[in-house]
PDB file of N, CA and C in Angstrom:
ATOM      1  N   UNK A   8      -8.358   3.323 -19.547  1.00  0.00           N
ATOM      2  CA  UNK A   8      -7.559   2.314 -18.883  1.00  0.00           C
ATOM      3  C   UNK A   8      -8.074   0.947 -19.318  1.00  0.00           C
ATOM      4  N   UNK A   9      -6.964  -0.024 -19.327  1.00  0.00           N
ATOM      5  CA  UNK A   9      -7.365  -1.680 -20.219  1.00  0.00           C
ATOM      6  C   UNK A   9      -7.271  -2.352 -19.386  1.00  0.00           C
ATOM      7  N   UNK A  10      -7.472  -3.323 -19.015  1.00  0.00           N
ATOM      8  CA  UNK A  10      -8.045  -4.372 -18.213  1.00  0.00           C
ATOM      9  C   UNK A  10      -5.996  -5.059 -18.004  1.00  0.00           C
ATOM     10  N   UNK A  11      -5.242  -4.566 -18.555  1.00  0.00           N
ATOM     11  CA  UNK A  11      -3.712  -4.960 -18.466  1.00  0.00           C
ATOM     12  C   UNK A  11      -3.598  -4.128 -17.418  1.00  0.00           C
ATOM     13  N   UNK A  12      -3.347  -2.696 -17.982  1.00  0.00           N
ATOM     14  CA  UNK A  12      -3.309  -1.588 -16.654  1.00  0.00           C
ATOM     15  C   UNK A  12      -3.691  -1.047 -15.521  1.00  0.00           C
ATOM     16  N   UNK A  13      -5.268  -2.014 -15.522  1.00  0.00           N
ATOM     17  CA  UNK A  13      -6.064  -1.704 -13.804  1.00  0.00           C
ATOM     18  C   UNK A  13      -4.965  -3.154 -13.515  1.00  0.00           C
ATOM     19  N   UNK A  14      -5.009  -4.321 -13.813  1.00  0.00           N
ATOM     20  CA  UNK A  14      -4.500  -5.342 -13.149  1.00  0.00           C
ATOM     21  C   UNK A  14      -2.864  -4.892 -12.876  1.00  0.00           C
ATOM     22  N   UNK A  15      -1.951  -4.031 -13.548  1.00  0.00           N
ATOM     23  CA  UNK A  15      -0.832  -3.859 -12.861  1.00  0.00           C
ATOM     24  C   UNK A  15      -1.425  -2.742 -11.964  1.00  0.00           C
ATOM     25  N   UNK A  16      -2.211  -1.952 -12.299  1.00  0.00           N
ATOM     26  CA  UNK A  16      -2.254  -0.941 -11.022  1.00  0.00           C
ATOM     27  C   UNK A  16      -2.626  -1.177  -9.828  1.00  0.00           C
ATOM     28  N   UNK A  17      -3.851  -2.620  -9.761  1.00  0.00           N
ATOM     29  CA  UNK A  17      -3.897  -3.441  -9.003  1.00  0.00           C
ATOM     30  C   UNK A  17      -2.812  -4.067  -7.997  1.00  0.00           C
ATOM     31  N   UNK A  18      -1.475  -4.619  -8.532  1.00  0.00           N
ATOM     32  CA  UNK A  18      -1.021  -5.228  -8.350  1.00  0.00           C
ATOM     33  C   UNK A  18      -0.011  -4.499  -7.694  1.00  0.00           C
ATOM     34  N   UNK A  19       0.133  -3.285  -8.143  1.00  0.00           N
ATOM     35  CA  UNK A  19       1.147  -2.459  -7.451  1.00  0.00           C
ATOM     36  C   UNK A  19       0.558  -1.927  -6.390  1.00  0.00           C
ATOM     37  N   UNK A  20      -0.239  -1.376  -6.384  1.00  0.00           N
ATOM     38  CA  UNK A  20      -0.874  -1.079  -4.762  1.00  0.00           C
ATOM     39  C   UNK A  20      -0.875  -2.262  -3.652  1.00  0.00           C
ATOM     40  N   UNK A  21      -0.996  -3.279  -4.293  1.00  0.00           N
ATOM     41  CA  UNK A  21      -0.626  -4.394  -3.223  1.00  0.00           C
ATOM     42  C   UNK A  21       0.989  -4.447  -2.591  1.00  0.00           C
ATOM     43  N   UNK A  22       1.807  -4.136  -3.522  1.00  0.00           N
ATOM     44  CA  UNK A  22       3.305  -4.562  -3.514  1.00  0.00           C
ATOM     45  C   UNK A  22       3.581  -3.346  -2.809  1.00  0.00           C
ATOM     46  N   UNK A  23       2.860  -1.768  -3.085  1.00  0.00           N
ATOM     47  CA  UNK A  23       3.129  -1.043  -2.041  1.00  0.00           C
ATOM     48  C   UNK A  23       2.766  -1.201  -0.772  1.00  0.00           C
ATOM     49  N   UNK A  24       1.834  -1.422  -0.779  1.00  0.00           N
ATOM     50  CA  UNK A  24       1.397  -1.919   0.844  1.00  0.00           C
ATOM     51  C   UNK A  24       2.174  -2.818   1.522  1.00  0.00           C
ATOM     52  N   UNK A  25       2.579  -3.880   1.298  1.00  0.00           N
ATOM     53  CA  UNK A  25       3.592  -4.299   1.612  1.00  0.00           C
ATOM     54  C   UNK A  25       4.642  -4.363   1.966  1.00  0.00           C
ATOM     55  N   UNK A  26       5.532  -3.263   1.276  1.00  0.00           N
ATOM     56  CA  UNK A  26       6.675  -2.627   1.345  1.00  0.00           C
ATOM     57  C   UNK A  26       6.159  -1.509   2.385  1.00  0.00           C
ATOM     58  N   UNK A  27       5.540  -0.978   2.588  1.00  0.00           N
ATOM     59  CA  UNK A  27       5.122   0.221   3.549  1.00  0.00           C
ATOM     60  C   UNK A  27       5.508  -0.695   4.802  1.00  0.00           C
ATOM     61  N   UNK A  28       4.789  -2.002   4.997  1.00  0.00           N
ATOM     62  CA  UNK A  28       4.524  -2.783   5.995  1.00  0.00           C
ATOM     63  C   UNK A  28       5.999  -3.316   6.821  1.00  0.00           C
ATOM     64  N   UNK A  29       6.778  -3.583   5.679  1.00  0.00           N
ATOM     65  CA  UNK A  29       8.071  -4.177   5.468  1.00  0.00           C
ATOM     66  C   UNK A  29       8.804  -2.713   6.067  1.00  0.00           C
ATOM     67  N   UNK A  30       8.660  -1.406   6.091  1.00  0.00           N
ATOM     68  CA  UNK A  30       9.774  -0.656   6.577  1.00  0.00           C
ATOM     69  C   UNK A  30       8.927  -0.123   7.856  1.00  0.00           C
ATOM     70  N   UNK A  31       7.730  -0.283   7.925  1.00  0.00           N
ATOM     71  CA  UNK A  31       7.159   0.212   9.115  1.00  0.00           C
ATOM     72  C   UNK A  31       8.037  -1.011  10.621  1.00  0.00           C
ATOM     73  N   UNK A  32       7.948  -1.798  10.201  1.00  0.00           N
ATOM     74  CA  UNK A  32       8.879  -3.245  11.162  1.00  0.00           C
ATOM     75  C   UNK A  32      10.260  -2.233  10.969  1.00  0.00           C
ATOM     76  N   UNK A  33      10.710  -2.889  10.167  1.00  0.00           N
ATOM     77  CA  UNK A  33      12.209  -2.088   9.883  1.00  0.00           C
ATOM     78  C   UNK A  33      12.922  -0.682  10.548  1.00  0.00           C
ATOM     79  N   UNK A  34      11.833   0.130  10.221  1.00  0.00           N
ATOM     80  CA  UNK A  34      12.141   1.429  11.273  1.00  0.00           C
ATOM     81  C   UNK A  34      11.283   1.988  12.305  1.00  0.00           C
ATOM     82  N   UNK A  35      10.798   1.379  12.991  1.00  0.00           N
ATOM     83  CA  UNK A  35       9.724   1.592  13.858  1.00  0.00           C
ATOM     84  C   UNK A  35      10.315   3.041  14.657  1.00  0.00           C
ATOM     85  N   UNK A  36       8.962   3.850  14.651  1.00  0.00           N
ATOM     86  CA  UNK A  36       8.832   4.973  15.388  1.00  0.00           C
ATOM     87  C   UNK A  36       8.941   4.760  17.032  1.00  0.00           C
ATOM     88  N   UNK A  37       9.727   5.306  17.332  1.00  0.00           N
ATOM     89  CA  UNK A  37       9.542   5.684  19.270  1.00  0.00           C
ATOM     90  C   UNK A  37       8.707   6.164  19.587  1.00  0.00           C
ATOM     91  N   UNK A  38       8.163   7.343  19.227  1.00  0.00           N
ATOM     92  CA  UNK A  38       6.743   7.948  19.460  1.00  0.00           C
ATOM     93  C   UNK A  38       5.873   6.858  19.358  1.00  0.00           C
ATOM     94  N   UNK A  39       5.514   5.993  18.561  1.00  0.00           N
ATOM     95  CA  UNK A  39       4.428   5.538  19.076  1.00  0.00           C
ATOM     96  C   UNK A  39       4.743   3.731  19.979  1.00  0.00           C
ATOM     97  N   UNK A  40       6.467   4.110  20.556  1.00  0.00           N
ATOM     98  CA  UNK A  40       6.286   2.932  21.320  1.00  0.00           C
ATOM     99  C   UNK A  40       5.963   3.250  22.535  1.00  0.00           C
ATOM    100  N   UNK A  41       6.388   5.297  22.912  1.00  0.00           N
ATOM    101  CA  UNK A  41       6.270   6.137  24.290  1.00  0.00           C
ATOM    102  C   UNK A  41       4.649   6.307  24.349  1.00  0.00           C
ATOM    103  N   UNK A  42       3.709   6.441  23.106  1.00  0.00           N
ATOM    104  CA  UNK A  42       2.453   6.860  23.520  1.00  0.00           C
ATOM    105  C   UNK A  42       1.752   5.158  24.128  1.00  0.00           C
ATOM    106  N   UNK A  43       2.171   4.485  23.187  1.00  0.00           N
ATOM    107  CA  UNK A  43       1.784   2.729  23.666  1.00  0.00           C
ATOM    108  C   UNK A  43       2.113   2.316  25.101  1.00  0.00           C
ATOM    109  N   UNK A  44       3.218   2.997  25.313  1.00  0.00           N
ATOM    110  CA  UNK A  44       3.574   2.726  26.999  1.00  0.00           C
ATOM    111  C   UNK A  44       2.376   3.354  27.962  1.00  0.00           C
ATOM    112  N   UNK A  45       2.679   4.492  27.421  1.00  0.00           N
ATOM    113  CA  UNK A  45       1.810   5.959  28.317  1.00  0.00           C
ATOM    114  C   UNK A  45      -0.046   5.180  28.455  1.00  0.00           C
ATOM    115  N   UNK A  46      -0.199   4.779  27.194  1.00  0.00           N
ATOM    116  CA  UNK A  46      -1.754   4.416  27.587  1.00  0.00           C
ATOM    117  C   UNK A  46      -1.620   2.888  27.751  1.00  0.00           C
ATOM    118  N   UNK A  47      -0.673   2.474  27.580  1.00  0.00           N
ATOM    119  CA  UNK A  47      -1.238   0.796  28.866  1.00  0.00           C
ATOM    120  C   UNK A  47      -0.613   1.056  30.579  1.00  0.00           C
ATOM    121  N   UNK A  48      -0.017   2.030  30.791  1.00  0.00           N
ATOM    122  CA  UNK A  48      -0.450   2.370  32.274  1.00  0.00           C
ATOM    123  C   UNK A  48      -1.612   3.528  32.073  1.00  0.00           C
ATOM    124  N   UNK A  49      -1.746   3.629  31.606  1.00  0.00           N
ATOM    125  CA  UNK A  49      -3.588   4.276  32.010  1.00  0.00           C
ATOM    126  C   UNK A  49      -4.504   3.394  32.055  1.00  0.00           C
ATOM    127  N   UNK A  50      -4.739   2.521  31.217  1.00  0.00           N
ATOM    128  CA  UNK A  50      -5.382   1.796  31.286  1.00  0.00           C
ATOM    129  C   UNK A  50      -4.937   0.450  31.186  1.00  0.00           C
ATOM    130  N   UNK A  51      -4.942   0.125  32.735  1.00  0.00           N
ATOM    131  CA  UNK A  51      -4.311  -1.610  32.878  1.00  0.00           C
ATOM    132  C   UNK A  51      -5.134  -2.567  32.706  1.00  0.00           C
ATOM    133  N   UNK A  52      -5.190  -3.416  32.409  1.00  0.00           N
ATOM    134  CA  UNK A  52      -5.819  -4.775  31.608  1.00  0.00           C
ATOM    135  C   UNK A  52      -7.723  -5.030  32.582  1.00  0.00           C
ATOM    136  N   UNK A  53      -8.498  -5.108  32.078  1.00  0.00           N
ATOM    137  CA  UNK A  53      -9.376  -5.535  32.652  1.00  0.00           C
ATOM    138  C   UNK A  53     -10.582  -6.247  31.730  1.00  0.00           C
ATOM    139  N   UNK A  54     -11.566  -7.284  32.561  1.00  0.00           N
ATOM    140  CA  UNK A  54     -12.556  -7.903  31.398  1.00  0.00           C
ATOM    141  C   UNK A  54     -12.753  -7.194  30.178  1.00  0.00           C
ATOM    142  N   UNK A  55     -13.513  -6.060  30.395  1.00  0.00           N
ATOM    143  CA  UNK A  55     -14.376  -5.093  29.327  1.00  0.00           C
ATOM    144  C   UNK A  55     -12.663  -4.696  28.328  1.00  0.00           C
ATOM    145  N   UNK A  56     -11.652  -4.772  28.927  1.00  0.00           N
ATOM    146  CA  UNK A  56     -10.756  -4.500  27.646  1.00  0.00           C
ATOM    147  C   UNK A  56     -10.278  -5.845  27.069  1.00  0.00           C
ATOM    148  N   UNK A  57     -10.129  -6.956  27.437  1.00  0.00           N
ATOM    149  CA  UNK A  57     -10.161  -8.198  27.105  1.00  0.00           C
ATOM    150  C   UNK A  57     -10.852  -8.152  25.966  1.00  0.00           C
ATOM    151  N   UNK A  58     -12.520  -7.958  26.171  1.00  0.00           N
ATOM    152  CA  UNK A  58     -13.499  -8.214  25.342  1.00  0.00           C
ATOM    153  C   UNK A  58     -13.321  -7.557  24.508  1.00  0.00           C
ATOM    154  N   UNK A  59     -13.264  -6.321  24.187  1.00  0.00           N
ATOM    155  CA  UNK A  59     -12.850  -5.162  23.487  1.00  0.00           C
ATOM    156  C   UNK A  59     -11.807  -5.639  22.522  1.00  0.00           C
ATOM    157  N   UNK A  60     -10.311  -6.239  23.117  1.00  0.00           N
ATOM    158  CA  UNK A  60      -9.458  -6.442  22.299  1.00  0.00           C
ATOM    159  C   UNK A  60      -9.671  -7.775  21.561  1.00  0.00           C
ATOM    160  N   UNK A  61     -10.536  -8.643  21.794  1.00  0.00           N
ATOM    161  CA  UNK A  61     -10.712  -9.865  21.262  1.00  0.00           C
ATOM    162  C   UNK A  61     -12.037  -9.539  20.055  1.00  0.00           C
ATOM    163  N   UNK A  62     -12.805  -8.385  20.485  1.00  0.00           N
ATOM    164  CA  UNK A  62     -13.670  -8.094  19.368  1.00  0.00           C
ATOM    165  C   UNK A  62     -13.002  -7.302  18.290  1.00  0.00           C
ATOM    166  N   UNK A  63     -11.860  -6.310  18.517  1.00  0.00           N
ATOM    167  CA  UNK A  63     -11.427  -5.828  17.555  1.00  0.00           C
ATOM    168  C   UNK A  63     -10.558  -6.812  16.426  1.00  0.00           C
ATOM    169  N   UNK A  64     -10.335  -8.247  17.388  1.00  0.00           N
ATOM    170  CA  UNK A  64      -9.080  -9.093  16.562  1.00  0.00           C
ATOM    171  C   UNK A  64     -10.194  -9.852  15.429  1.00  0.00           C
ATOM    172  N   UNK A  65     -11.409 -10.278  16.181  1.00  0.00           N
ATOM    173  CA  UNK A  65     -12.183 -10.447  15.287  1.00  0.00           C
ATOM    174  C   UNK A  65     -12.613  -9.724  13.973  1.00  0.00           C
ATOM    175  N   UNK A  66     -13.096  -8.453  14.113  1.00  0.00           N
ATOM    176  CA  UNK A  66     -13.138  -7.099  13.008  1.00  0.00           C
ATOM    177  C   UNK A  66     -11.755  -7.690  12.540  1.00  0.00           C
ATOM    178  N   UNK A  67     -10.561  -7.257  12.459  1.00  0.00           N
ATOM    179  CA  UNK A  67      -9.788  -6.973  11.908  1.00  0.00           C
ATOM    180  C   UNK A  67      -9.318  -8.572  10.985  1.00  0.00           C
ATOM    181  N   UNK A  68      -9.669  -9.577  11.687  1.00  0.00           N
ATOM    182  CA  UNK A  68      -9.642 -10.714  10.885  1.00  0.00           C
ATOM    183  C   UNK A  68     -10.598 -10.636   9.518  1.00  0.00           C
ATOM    184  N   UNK A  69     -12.162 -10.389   9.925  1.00  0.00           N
ATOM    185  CA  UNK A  69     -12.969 -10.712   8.660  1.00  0.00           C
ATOM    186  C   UNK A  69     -12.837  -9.320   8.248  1.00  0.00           C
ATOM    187  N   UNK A  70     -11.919  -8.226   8.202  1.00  0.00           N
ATOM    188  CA  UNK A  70     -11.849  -7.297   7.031  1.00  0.00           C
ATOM    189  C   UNK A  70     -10.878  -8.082   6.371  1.00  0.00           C
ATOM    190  N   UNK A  71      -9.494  -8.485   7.243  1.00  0.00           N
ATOM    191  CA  UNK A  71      -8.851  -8.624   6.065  1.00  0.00           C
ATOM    192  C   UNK A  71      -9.119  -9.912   4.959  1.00  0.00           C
ATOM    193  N   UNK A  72     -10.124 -10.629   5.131  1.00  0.00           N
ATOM    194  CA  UNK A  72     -10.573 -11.569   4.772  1.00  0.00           C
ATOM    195  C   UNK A  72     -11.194 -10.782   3.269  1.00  0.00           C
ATOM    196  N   UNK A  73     -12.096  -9.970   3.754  1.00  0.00           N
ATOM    197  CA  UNK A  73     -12.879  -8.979   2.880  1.00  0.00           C
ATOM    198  C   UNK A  73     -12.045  -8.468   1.872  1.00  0.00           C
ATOM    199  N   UNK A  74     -10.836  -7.945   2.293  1.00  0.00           N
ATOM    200  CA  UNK A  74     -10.073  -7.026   1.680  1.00  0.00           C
ATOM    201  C   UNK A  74      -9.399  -8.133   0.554  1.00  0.00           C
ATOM    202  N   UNK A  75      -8.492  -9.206   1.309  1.00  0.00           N
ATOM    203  CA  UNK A  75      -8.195 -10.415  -0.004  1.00  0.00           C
ATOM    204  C   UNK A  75      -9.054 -11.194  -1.120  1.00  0.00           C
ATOM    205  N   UNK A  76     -10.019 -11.292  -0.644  1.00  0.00           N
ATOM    206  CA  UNK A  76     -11.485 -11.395  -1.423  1.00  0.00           C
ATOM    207  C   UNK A  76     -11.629 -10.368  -2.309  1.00  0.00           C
ATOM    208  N   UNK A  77     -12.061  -8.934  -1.657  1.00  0.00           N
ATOM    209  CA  UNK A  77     -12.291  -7.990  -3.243  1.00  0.00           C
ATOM    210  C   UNK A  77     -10.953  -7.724  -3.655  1.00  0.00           C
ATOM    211  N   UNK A  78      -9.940  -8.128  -3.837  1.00  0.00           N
ATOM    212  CA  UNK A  78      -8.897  -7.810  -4.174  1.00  0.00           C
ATOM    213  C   UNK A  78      -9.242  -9.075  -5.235  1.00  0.00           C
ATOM    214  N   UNK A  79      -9.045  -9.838  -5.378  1.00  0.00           N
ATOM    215  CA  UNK A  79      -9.157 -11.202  -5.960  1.00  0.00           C
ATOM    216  C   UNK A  79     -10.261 -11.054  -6.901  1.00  0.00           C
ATOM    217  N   UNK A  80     -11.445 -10.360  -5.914  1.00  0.00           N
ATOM    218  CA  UNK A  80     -12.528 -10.148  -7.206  1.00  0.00           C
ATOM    219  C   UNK A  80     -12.357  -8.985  -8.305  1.00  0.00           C
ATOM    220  N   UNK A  81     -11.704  -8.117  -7.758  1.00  0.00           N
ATOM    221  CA  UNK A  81     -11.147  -7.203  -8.554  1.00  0.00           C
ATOM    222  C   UNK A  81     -10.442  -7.087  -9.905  1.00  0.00           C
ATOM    223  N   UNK A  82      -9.437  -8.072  -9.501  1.00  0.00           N
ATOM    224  CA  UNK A  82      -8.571  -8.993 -10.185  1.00  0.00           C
ATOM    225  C   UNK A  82      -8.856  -9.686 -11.643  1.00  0.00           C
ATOM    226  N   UNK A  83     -10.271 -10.199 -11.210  1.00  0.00           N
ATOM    227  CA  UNK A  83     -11.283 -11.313 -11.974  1.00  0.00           C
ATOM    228  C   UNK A  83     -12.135 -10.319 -12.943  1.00  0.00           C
ATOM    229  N   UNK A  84     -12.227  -9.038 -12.335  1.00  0.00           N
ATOM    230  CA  UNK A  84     -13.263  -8.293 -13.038  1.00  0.00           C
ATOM    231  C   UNK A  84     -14.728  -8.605 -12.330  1.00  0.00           C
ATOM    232  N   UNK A  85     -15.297  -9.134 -11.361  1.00  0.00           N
ATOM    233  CA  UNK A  85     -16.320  -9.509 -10.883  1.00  0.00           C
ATOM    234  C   UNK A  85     -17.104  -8.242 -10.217  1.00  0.00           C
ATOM    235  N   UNK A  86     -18.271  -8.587 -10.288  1.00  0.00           N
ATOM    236  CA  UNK A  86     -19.180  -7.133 -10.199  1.00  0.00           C
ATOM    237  C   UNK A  86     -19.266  -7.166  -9.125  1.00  0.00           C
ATOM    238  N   UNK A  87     -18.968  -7.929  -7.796  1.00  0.00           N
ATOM    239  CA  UNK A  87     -19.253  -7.955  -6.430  1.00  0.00           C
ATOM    240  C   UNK A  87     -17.901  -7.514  -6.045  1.00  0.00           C
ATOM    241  N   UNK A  88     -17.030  -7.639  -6.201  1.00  0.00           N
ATOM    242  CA  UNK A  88     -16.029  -7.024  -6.085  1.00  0.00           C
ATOM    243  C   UNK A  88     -15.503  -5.501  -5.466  1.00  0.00           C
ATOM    244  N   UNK A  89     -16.203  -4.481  -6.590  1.00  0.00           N
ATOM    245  CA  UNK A  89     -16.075  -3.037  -5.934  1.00  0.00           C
ATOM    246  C   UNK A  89     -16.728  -2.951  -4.957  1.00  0.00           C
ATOM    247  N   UNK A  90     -18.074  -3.213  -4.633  1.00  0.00           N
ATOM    248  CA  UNK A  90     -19.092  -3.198  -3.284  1.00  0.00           C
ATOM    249  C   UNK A  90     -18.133  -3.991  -1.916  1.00  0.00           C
ATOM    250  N   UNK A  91     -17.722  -5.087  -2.198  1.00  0.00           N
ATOM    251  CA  UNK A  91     -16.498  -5.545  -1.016  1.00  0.00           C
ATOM    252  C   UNK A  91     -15.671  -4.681  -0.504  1.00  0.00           C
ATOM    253  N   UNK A  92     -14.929  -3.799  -1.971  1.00  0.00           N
ATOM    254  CA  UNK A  92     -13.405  -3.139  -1.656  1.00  0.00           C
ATOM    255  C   UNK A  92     -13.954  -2.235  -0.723  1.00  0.00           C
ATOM    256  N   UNK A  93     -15.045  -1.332  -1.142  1.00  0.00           N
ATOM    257  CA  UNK A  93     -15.688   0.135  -0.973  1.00  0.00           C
ATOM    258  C   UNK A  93     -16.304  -0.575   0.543  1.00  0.00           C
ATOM    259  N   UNK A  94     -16.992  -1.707   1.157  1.00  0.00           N
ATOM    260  CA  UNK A  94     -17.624  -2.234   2.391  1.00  0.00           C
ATOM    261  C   UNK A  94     -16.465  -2.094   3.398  1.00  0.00           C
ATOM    262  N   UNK A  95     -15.498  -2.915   2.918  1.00  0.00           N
ATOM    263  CA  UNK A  95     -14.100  -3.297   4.019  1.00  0.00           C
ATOM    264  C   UNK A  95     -13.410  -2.351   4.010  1.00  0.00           C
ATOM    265  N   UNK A  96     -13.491  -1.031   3.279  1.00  0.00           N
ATOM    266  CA  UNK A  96     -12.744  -0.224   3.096  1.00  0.00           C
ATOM    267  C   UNK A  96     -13.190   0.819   3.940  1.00  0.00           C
ATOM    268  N   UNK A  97     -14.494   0.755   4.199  1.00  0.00           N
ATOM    269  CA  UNK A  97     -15.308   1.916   5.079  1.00  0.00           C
ATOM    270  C   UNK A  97     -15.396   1.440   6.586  1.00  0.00           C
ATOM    271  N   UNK A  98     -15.496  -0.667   6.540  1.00  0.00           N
ATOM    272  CA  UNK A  98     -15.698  -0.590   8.019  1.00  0.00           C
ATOM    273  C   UNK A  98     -14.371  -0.600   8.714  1.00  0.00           C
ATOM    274  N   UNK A  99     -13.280  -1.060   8.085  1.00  0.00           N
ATOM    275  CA  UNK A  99     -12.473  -1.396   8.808  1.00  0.00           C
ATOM    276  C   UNK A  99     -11.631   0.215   9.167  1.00  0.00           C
ATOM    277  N   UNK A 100     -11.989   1.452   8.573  1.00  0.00           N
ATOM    278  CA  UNK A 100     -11.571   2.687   8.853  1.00  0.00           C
ATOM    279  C   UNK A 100     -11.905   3.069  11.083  1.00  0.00           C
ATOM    280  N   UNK A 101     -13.044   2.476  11.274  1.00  0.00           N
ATOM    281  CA  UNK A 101     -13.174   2.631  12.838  1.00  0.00           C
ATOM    282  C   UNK A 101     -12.425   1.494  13.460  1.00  0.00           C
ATOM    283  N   UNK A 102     -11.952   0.039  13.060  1.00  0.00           N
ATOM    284  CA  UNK A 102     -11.584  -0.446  13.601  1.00  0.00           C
ATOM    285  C   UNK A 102      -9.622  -0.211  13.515  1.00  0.00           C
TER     286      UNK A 102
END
């Protein structure tokens, strides 16, 4: 593989993701608007879930930060790069 063909293969995994993103809006599942119902009356709003949801918005901000970064470094060919993709790629799997 040439440094032409990782950068379109690059580039297409982005444009898929996207488009995934773009029909996930578009056709949204009921199942998961009935399970979303079902567990916010189980669990109705309180501090410790506040905190919880404001720490996950955090996580999920500096992955995707991570993720546009090694994407970019990727891009560049930069050796810090794969260690980013492979970091944000592992933590943001629990969040």
């Amino acid at each position: 593989m040439n440094k032409n063909q990782f950068r379109l293969f690059l580039f297409s995994s982005v444009v898929f993701a996207i488009l995934a993103l773009v029909v996930n809006f578009w056709f949204p599942s009921q199942n998961v608007d009935v399970v979303n119902d079902f567990i916010i009356e189980l669990e109705m709003a309180s501090p410790e879930q506040y905190f919880s949801d404001m720490l996950l918005l955090v996580i999920g901000v500096l992955m995707s930060v991570a993720v546009v970064a090694s994407y970019a470094g990727l891009l560049f060919f930069k050796s810090w790069a794969r260690h980013l993709y492979v970091a944000s790629f592992v933590l943001a799997l629990p969040s």
